[in-house]
Amino acid sequence: MFSFFKRDPIKALRQQYDAKAEQAMLAQRKGDMRLFADLTAEAEELWAQLEKLQAETTK
């Protein structure tokens, strides 16, 4: 009945992914390649979780 109050986990993961990707881009612009690599790896992990969650919800 009140399902519109529940947060969408896919949307939340997408927002986290977007934030990490933006942080990685800013680190790359500053020339901090080590931080860029770390943030990119974290973003890729979030993307894998996002794809897995999307696959589960489409079944």
Tab-separated table of N, CA, C and O in Angstrom:
chain	number	residue	atom	x	y	z
A	1	MET	N	0.810	-1.177	0.000
A	1	MET	CA	0.000	0.000	0.000
A	1	MET	C	0.867	1.260	0.000
A	1	MET	O	0.581	2.201	-0.711
A	2	PHE	N	1.910	1.253	0.799
A	2	PHE	CA	2.773	2.423	0.877
A	2	PHE	C	4.125	2.134	0.238
A	2	PHE	O	5.165	2.506	0.755
A	3	SER	N	4.116	1.474	-0.878
A	3	SER	CA	5.368	1.107	-1.531
A	3	SER	C	6.111	2.325	-2.068
A	3	SER	O	7.310	2.262	-2.291
A	4	PHE	N	5.438	3.445	-2.246
A	4	PHE	CA	6.115	4.625	-2.759
A	4	PHE	C	7.016	5.264	-1.705
A	4	PHE	O	7.824	6.121	-2.016
A	5	PHE	N	6.912	4.828	-0.432
A	5	PHE	CA	7.804	5.321	0.605
A	5	PHE	C	9.131	4.567	0.625
A	5	PHE	O	10.102	5.031	1.190
A	6	LYS	N	9.179	3.390	0.007
A	6	LYS	CA	10.396	2.592	-0.007
A	6	LYS	C	11.376	3.161	-1.011
A	6	LYS	O	11.002	3.595	-2.088
A	7	ARG	N	12.648	3.150	-0.637
A	7	ARG	CA	13.694	3.615	-1.545
A	7	ARG	C	13.991	2.554	-2.582
A	7	ARG	O	14.013	1.368	-2.290
A	8	ASP	N	14.232	2.992	-3.767
A	8	ASP	CA	14.586	2.090	-4.850
A	8	ASP	C	16.074	1.767	-4.738
A	8	ASP	O	16.913	2.662	-4.887
A	9	PRO	N	16.441	0.502	-4.479
A	9	PRO	CA	17.862	0.172	-4.311
A	9	PRO	C	18.667	0.375	-5.596
A	9	PRO	O	19.850	0.710	-5.539
A	10	ILE	N	18.038	0.218	-6.742
A	10	ILE	CA	18.740	0.427	-8.007
A	10	ILE	C	19.090	1.905	-8.164
A	10	ILE	O	20.199	2.250	-8.565
A	11	LYS	N	18.161	2.764	-7.819
A	11	LYS	CA	18.408	4.198	-7.927
A	11	LYS	C	19.512	4.630	-6.968
A	11	LYS	O	20.373	5.442	-7.321
A	12	ALA	N	19.508	4.083	-5.756
A	12	ALA	CA	20.527	4.425	-4.771
A	12	ALA	C	21.913	3.978	-5.235
A	12	ALA	O	22.888	4.729	-5.126
A	13	LEU	N	22.004	2.761	-5.783
A	13	LEU	CA	23.286	2.280	-6.294
A	13	LEU	C	23.763	3.112	-7.475
A	13	LEU	O	24.954	3.392	-7.614
A	14	ARG	N	22.835	3.501	-8.321
A	14	ARG	CA	23.192	4.323	-9.476
A	14	ARG	C	23.758	5.675	-9.033
A	14	ARG	O	24.720	6.172	-9.609
A	15	GLN	N	23.167	6.258	-7.993
A	15	GLN	CA	23.660	7.527	-7.468
A	15	GLN	C	25.056	7.371	-6.875
A	15	GLN	O	25.918	8.230	-7.066
A	16	GLN	N	25.292	6.263	-6.166
A	16	GLN	CA	26.615	5.999	-5.612
A	16	GLN	C	27.636	5.824	-6.730
A	16	GLN	O	28.757	6.333	-6.645
A	17	TYR	N	27.245	5.083	-7.775
A	17	TYR	CA	28.135	4.871	-8.912
A	17	TYR	C	28.473	6.197	-9.587
A	17	TYR	O	29.635	6.464	-9.895
A	18	ASP	N	27.477	7.007	-9.815
A	18	ASP	CA	27.705	8.305	-10.463
A	18	ASP	C	28.646	9.181	-9.640
A	18	ASP	O	29.524	9.852	-10.190
A	19	ALA	N	28.477	9.164	-8.320
A	19	ALA	CA	29.334	9.964	-7.447
A	19	ALA	C	30.778	9.469	-7.502
A	19	ALA	O	31.719	10.270	-7.590
A	20	LYS	N	30.982	8.144	-7.472
A	20	LYS	CA	32.339	7.593	-7.547
A	20	LYS	C	32.979	7.905	-8.885
A	20	LYS	O	34.162	8.243	-8.960
A	21	ALA	N	32.211	7.788	-9.948
A	21	ALA	CA	32.751	8.062	-11.277
A	21	ALA	C	33.162	9.536	-11.396
A	21	ALA	O	34.199	9.850	-11.988
A	22	GLU	N	32.369	10.408	-10.818
A	22	GLU	CA	32.715	11.829	-10.858
A	22	GLU	C	33.959	12.119	-10.021
A	22	GLU	O	34.823	12.890	-10.446
A	23	GLN	N	34.051	11.486	-8.853
A	23	GLN	CA	35.247	11.655	-8.033
A	23	GLN	C	36.484	11.155	-8.773
A	23	GLN	O	37.549	11.783	-8.700
A	24	ALA	N	36.345	10.045	-9.483
A	24	ALA	CA	37.467	9.503	-10.250
A	24	ALA	C	37.872	10.464	-11.354
A	24	ALA	O	39.071	10.691	-11.593
A	25	MET	N	36.910	11.040	-12.032
A	25	MET	CA	37.207	11.988	-13.097
A	25	MET	C	37.947	13.206	-12.547
A	25	MET	O	38.931	13.661	-13.141
A	26	LEU	N	37.519	13.698	-11.397
A	26	LEU	CA	38.176	14.858	-10.798
A	26	LEU	C	39.600	14.518	-10.353
A	26	LEU	O	40.511	15.344	-10.486
A	27	ALA	N	39.793	13.312	-9.834
A	27	ALA	CA	41.136	12.886	-9.444
A	27	ALA	C	42.045	12.798	-10.671
A	27	ALA	O	43.215	13.172	-10.618
A	28	GLN	N	41.496	12.321	-11.782
A	28	GLN	CA	42.271	12.226	-13.017
A	28	GLN	C	42.655	13.615	-13.515
A	28	GLN	O	43.782	13.838	-13.961
A	29	ARG	N	41.741	14.546	-13.424
A	29	ARG	CA	42.032	15.914	-13.863
A	29	ARG	C	43.138	16.549	-13.016
A	29	ARG	O	43.920	17.348	-13.517
A	30	LYS	N	43.169	16.200	-11.727
A	30	LYS	CA	44.199	16.741	-10.837
A	30	LYS	C	45.544	16.045	-11.037
A	30	LYS	O	46.550	16.501	-10.520
A	31	GLY	N	45.541	14.918	-11.750
A	31	GLY	CA	46.778	14.198	-12.001
A	31	GLY	C	47.091	13.132	-10.972
A	31	GLY	O	48.180	12.567	-10.976
A	32	ASP	N	46.152	12.818	-10.094
A	32	ASP	CA	46.357	11.794	-9.069
A	32	ASP	C	45.899	10.446	-9.626
A	32	ASP	O	44.771	10.017	-9.424
A	33	MET	N	46.808	9.769	-10.316
A	33	MET	CA	46.445	8.528	-11.004
A	33	MET	C	46.185	7.374	-10.035
A	33	MET	O	45.368	6.506	-10.317
A	34	ARG	N	46.858	7.361	-8.896
A	34	ARG	CA	46.622	6.296	-7.923
A	34	ARG	C	45.197	6.394	-7.370
A	34	ARG	O	44.472	5.403	-7.308
A	35	LEU	N	44.780	7.591	-6.999
A	35	LEU	CA	43.422	7.795	-6.498
A	35	LEU	C	42.400	7.513	-7.597
A	35	LEU	O	41.360	6.908	-7.347
A	36	PHE	N	42.722	7.924	-8.815
A	36	PHE	CA	41.843	7.653	-9.952
A	36	PHE	C	41.619	6.157	-10.113
A	36	PHE	O	40.489	5.701	-10.297
A	37	ALA	N	42.701	5.376	-10.023
A	37	ALA	CA	42.590	3.923	-10.183
A	37	ALA	C	41.756	3.313	-9.061
A	37	ALA	O	40.915	2.433	-9.310
A	38	ASP	N	41.964	3.767	-7.838
A	38	ASP	CA	41.202	3.239	-6.700
A	38	ASP	C	39.713	3.561	-6.836
A	38	ASP	O	38.859	2.696	-6.631
A	39	LEU	N	39.412	4.800	-7.186
A	39	LEU	CA	38.005	5.199	-7.322
A	39	LEU	C	37.333	4.504	-8.501
A	39	LEU	O	36.155	4.141	-8.426
A	40	THR	N	38.081	4.308	-9.570
A	40	THR	CA	37.527	3.606	-10.725
A	40	THR	C	37.213	2.153	-10.371
A	40	THR	O	36.174	1.623	-10.774
A	41	ALA	N	38.090	1.515	-9.606
A	41	ALA	CA	37.844	0.136	-9.170
A	41	ALA	C	36.593	0.063	-8.297
A	41	ALA	O	35.771	-0.853	-8.455
A	42	GLU	N	36.431	1.023	-7.391
A	42	GLU	CA	35.234	1.055	-6.551
A	42	GLU	C	33.981	1.272	-7.395
A	42	GLU	O	32.937	0.660	-7.148
A	43	ALA	N	34.087	2.132	-8.384
A	43	ALA	CA	32.945	2.397	-9.267
A	43	ALA	C	32.581	1.145	-10.057
A	43	ALA	O	31.392	0.850	-10.251
A	44	GLU	N	33.580	0.404	-10.499
A	44	GLU	CA	33.305	-0.827	-11.244
A	44	GLU	C	32.624	-1.867	-10.365
A	44	GLU	O	31.754	-2.604	-10.835
A	45	GLU	N	33.010	-1.948	-9.087
A	45	GLU	CA	32.344	-2.860	-8.154
A	45	GLU	C	30.882	-2.473	-7.976
A	45	GLU	O	29.994	-3.337	-7.951
A	46	LEU	N	30.622	-1.171	-7.845
A	46	LEU	CA	29.239	-0.705	-7.723
A	46	LEU	C	28.446	-1.035	-8.982
A	46	LEU	O	27.274	-1.419	-8.911
A	47	TRP	N	29.084	-0.887	-10.146
A	47	TRP	CA	28.405	-1.183	-11.412
A	47	TRP	C	28.051	-2.670	-11.500
A	47	TRP	O	26.958	-3.016	-11.948
A	48	ALA	N	28.958	-3.541	-11.033
A	48	ALA	CA	28.681	-4.980	-11.039
A	48	ALA	C	27.503	-5.296	-10.126
A	48	ALA	O	26.634	-6.106	-10.473
A	49	GLN	N	27.453	-4.669	-8.956
A	49	GLN	CA	26.323	-4.863	-8.045
A	49	GLN	C	25.025	-4.368	-8.679
A	49	GLN	O	23.975	-5.000	-8.546
A	50	LEU	N	25.119	-3.248	-9.370
A	50	LEU	CA	23.949	-2.665	-10.025
A	50	LEU	C	23.416	-3.596	-11.112
A	50	LEU	O	22.210	-3.844	-11.186
A	51	GLU	N	24.308	-4.137	-11.928
A	51	GLU	CA	23.877	-5.060	-12.979
A	51	GLU	C	23.259	-6.314	-12.389
A	51	GLU	O	22.257	-6.826	-12.906
A	52	LYS	N	23.837	-6.826	-11.309
A	52	LYS	CA	23.304	-8.022	-10.665
A	52	LYS	C	21.902	-7.755	-10.125
A	52	LYS	O	20.993	-8.560	-10.295
A	53	LEU	N	21.723	-6.615	-9.485
A	53	LEU	CA	20.422	-6.257	-8.918
A	53	LEU	C	19.374	-6.065	-10.025
A	53	LEU	O	18.227	-6.494	-9.887
A	54	GLN	N	19.777	-5.455	-11.126
A	54	GLN	CA	18.863	-5.258	-12.246
A	54	GLN	C	18.457	-6.604	-12.857
A	54	GLN	O	17.309	-6.793	-13.247
A	55	ALA	N	19.405	-7.520	-12.935
A	55	ALA	CA	19.099	-8.855	-13.484
A	55	ALA	C	18.118	-9.603	-12.602
A	55	ALA	O	17.242	-10.309	-13.082
A	56	GLU	N	18.262	-9.431	-11.286
A	56	GLU	CA	17.352	-10.104	-10.344
A	56	GLU	C	15.945	-9.527	-10.421
A	56	GLU	O	14.971	-10.245	-10.257
A	57	THR	N	15.831	-8.224	-10.638
A	57	THR	CA	14.507	-7.607	-10.650
A	57	THR	C	13.771	-7.838	-11.968
A	57	THR	O	12.558	-7.745	-11.996
A	58	THR	N	14.490	-8.144	-13.035
A	58	THR	CA	13.822	-8.374	-14.307
A	58	THR	C	13.334	-9.802	-14.472
A	58	THR	O	12.642	-10.102	-15.423
A	59	LYS	N	13.696	-10.683	-13.551
A	59	LYS	CA	13.250	-12.082	-13.643
A	59	LYS	C	11.802	-12.212	-13.328
A	59	LYS	O	11.161	-11.564	-12.667
